PDB file of C-alpha atoms in Angstrom:
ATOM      1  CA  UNK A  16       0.000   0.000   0.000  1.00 82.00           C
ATOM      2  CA  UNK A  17       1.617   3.303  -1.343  1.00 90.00           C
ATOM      3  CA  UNK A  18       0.112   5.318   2.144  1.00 93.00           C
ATOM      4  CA  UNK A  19       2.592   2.567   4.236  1.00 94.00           C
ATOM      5  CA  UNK A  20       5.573   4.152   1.970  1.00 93.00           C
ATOM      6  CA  UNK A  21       4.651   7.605   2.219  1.00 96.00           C
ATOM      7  CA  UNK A  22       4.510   7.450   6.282  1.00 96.00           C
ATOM      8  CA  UNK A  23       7.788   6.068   6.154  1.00 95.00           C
ATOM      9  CA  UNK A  24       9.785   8.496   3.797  1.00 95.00           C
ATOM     10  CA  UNK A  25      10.522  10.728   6.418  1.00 95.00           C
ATOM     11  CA  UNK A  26      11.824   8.794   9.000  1.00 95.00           C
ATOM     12  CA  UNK A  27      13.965   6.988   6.479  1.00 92.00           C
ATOM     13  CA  UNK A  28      15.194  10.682   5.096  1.00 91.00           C
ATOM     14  CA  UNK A  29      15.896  11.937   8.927  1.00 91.00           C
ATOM     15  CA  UNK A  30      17.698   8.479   9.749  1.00 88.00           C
ATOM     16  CA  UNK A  31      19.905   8.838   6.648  1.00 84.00           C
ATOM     17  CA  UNK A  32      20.433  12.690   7.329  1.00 83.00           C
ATOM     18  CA  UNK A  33      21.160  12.242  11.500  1.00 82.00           C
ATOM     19  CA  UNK A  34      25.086  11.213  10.598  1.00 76.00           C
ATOM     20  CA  UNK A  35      25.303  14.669   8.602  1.00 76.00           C
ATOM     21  CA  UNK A  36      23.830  16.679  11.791  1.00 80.00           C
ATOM     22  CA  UNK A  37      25.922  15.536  14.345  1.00 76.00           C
ATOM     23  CA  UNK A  38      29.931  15.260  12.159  1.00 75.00           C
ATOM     24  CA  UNK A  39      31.208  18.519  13.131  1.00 78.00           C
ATOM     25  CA  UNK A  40      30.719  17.992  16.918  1.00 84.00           C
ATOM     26  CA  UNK A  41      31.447  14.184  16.807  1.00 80.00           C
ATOM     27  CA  UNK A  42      34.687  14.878  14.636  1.00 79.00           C
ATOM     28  CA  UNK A  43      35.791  18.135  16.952  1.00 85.00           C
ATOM     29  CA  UNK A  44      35.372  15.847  20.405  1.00 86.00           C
ATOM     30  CA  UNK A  45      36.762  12.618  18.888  1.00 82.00           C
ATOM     31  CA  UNK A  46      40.104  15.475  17.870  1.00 81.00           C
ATOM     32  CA  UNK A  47      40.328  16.341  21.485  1.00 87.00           C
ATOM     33  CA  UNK A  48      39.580  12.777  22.882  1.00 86.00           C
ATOM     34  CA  UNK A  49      42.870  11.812  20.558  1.00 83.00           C
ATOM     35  CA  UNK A  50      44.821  15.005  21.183  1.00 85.00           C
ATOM     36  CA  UNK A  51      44.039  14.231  24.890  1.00 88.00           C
ATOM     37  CA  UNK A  52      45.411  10.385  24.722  1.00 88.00           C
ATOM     38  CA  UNK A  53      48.308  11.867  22.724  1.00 87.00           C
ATOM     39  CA  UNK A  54      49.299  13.682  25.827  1.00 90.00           C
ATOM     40  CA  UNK A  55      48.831  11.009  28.350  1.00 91.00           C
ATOM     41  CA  UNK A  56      50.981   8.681  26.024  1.00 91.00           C
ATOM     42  CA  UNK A  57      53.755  11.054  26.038  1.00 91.00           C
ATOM     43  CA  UNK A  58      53.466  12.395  29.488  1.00 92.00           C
ATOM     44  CA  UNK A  59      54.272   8.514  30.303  1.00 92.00           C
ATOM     45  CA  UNK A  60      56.714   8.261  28.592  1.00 92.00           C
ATOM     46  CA  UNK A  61      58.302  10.739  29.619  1.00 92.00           C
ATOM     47  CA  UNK A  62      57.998   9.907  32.962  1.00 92.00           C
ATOM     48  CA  UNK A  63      59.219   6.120  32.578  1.00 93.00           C
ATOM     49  CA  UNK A  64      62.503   7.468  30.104  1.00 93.00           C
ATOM     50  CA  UNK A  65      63.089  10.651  33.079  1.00 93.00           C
ATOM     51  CA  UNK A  66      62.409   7.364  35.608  1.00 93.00           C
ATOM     52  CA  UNK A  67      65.781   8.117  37.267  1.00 94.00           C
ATOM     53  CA  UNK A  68      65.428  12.154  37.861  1.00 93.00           C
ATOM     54  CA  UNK A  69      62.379  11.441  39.214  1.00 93.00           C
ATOM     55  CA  UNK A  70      63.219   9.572  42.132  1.00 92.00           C
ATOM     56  CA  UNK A  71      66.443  11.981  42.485  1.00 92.00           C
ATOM     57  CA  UNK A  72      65.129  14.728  42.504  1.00 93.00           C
ATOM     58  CA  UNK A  73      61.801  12.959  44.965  1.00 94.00           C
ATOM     59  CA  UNK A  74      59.377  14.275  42.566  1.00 92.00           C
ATOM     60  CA  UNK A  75      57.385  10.492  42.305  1.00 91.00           C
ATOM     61  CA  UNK A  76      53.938  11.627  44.060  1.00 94.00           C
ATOM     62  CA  UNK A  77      53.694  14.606  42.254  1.00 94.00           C
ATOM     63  CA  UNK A  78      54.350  12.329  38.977  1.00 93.00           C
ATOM     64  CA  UNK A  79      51.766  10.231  39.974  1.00 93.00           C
ATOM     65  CA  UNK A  80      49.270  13.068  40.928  1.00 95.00           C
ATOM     66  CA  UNK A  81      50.003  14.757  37.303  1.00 95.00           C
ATOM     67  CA  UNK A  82      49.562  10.894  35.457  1.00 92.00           C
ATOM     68  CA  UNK A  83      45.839  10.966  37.613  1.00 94.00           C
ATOM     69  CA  UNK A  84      44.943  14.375  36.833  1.00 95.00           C
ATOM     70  CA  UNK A  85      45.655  13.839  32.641  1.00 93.00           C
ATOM     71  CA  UNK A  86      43.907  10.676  33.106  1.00 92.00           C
ATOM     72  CA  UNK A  87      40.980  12.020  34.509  1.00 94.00           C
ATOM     73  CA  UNK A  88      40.854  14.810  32.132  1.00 93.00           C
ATOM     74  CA  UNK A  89      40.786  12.140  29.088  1.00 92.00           C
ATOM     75  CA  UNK A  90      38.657  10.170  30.834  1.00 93.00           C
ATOM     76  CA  UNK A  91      36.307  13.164  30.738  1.00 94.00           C
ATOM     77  CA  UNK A  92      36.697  13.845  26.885  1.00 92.00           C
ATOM     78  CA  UNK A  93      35.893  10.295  26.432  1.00 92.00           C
ATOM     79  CA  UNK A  94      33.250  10.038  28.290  1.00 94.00           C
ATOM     80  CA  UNK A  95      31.703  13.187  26.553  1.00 93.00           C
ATOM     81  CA  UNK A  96      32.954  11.476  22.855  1.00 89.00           C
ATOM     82  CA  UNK A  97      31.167   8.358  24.041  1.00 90.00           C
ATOM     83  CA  UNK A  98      27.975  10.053  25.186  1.00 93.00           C
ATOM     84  CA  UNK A  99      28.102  11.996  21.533  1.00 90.00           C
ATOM     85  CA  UNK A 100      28.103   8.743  19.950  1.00 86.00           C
ATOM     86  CA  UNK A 101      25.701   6.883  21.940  1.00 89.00           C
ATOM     87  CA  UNK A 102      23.523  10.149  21.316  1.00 90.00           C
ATOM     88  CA  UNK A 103      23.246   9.751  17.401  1.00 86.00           C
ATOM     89  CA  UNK A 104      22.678   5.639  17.750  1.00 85.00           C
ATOM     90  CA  UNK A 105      19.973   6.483  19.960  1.00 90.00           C
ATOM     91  CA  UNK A 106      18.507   8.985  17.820  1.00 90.00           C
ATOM     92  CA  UNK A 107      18.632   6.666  14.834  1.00 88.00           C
ATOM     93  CA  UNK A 108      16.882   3.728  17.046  1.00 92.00           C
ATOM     94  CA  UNK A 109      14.330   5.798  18.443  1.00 95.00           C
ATOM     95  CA  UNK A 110      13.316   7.439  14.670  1.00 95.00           C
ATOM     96  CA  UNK A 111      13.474   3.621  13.637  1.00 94.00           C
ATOM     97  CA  UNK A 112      10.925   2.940  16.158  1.00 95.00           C
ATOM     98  CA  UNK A 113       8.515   5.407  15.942  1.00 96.00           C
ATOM     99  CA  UNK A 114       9.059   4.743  11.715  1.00 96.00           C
ATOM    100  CA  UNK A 115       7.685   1.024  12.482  1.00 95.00           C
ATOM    101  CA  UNK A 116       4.558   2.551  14.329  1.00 96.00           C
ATOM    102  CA  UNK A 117       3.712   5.127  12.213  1.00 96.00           C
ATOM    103  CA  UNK A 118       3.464   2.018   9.560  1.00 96.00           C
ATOM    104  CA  UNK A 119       1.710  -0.157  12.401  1.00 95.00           C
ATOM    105  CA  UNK A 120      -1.105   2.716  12.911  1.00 96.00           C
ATOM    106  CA  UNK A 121      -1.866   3.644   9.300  1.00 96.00           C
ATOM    107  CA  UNK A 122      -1.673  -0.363   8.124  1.00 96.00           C
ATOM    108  CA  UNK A 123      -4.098  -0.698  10.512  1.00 96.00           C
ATOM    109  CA  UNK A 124      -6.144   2.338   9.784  1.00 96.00           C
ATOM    110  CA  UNK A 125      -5.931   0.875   6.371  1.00 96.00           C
ATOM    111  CA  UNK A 126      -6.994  -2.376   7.663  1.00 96.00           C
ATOM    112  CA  UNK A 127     -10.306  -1.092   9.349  1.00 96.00           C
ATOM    113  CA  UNK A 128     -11.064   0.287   6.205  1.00 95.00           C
ATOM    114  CA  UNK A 129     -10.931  -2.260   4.197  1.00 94.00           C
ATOM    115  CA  UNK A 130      -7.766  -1.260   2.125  1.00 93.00           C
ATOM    116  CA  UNK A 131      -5.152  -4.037   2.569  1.00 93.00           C
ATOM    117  CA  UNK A 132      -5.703  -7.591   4.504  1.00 94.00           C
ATOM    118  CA  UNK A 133      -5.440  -7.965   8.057  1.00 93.00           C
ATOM    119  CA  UNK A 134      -2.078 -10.587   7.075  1.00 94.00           C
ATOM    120  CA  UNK A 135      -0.708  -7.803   4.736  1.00 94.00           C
ATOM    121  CA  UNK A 136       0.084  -5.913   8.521  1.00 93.00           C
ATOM    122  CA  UNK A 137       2.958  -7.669  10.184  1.00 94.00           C
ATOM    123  CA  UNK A 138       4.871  -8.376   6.767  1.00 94.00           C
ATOM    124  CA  UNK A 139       4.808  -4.819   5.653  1.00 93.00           C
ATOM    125  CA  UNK A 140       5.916  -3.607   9.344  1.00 93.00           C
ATOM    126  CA  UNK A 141       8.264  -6.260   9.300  1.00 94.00           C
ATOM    127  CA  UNK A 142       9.454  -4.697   5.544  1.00 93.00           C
ATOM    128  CA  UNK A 143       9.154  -1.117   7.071  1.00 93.00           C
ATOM    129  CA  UNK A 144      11.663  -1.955   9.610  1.00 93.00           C
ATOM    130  CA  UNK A 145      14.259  -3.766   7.920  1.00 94.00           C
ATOM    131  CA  UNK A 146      14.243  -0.904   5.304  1.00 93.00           C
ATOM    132  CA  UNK A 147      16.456   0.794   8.335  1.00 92.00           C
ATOM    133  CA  UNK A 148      18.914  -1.853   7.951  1.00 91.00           C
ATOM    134  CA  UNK A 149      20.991  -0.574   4.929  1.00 90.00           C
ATOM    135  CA  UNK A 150      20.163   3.294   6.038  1.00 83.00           C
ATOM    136  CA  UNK A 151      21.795   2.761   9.146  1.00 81.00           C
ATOM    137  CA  UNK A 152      24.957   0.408   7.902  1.00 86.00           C
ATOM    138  CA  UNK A 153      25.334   3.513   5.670  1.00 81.00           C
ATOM    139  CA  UNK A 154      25.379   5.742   8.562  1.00 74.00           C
ATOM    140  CA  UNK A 155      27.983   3.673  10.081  1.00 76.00           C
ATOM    141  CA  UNK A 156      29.922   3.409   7.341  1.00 84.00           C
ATOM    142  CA  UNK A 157      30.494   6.917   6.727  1.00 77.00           C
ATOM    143  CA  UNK A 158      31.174   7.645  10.118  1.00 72.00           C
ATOM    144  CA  UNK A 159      34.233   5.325  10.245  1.00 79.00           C
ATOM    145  CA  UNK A 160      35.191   6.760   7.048  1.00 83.00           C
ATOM    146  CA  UNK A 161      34.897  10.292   8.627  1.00 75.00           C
ATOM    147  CA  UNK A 162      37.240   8.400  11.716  1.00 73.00           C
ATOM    148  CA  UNK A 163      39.502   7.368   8.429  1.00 82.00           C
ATOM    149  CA  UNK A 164      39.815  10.906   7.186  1.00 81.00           C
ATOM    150  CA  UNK A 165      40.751  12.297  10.832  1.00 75.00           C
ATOM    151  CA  UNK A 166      43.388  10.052  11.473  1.00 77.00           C
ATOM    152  CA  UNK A 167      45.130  10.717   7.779  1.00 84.00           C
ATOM    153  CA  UNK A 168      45.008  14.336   8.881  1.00 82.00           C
ATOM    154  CA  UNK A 169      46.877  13.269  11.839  1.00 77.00           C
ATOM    155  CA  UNK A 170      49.147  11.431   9.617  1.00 84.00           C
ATOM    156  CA  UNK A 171      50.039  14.078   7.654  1.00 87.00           C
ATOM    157  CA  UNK A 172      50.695  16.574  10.277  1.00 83.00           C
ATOM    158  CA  UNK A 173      53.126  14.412  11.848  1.00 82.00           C
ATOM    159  CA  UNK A 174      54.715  14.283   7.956  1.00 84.00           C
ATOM    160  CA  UNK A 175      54.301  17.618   7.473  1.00 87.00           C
ATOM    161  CA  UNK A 176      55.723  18.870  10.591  1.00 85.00           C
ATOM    162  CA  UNK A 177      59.292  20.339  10.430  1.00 87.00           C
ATOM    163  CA  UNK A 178      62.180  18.833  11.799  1.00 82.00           C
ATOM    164  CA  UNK A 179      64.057  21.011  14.579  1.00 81.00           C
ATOM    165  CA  UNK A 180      66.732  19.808  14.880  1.00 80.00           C
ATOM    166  CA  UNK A 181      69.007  18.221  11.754  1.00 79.00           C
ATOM    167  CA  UNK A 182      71.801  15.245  12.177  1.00 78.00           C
ATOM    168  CA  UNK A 183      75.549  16.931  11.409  1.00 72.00           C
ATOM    169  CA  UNK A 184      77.084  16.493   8.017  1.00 73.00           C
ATOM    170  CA  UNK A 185      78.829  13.275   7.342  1.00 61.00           C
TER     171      UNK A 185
END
C-alpha cells in the first residue's frame, strides 16, 4: 500500500540525514579525545625514560598526581565522545521505532477500512523496519570513514611537521 511508503519516507530521510547533523561535533570531540590520549601517552613516557630524575630529585607523588589528573581529564573527553556517539545511535533507534509505528497505525487504519488484509500488517511492518537496515549500515559506514579521514590528517601533520633539529654532516 503506497500510504505505508509515504509514512515512512521521512523517517527513512531523517535516519539517513542524522550522521550529517551531528559530524562537526562528533569529529571536533573525537580530535580532542585523541589530542588528549596523545598527551597522556607522552606524558608517560616521559615519565618512565626521566624514571631516574624522578626519584632523584623525589618528585614520584607529584608524577603520579600529574599521570591521575591527565587521566581524569581524558577520561572526561571520552566520556563526553562516548555520550556523543551513543547520542546519534539512539537517535537513529528511536526514529526507527517510531518509523515502524507510524506504519503499524496507518496499516491498521488501512486495515479497518478495508484497504489491505489484516495478514498484509505484520509483513509490511516487518518490511518497514528492515528498510532501516541498509540506512543505518550507511550511517555507520560513513562515520568510520569520517574516523579514516581524521586520522590521515593526523598522519600528515606528523609528515608535514618540520624537523628542529638536523643530524651533522657526514
Amino acid at each position: 500500500a503506497w500510504p505505508l511508503a509515504i509514512v515512512l519516507l521521512p523517517f527513512l530521510a531523517a535516519a539517513a540525514l542524522t550522521p550529517f547533523f551531528g559530524q562537526k561535533r562528533s569529529e571536533r570531540l573525537g580530535t580532542q579525545m585523541r589530542a588528549g590520549l596523545g598527551d597522556l601517552n607522552a606524558f608517560a613516557v616521559d615519565n618512565i625514560q626521566g624514571i631516574r630524575e624522578i626519584v632523584a630529585f623525589d618528585q614520584g607523588k607529584a608524577r603520579i598526581d600529574q599521570i591521575e589528573e591527565r587521566g581524569r581529564e581524558f577520561g572526561t573527553r571520552r566520556r563526553t565522545f562516548l555520550r556523543q556517539q551513543s547520542f546519534q545511535a539512539s537517535f537513529v533507534e528511536l526514529i526507527t521505532a517510531f518509523g515502524g509505528l507510524s506504519v503499524l497505525t496507518t496499516g491498521a487504519w488501512l486495515v479497518i477500512n478495508g484497504h489491505m488484509e489484516s495478514t498484509q500488517l505484520p509483513l509490511a511492518t516487518l518490511i518497514a523496519l528492515s528498510s532501516f537496515m541498509p540506512v543505518t549500515e550507511l550511517a555507520t559506514t560513513l562515520r568510520q570513514i569520517m574516523e579514516t579521514l581524521a586520522a590521515c590528517r593526523r598522519v600528515f601533520a606528523v609528515h608535514d611537521e618540520p624537523v628542529h633539529v638536523q643530524d651533522g654532516t657526514r
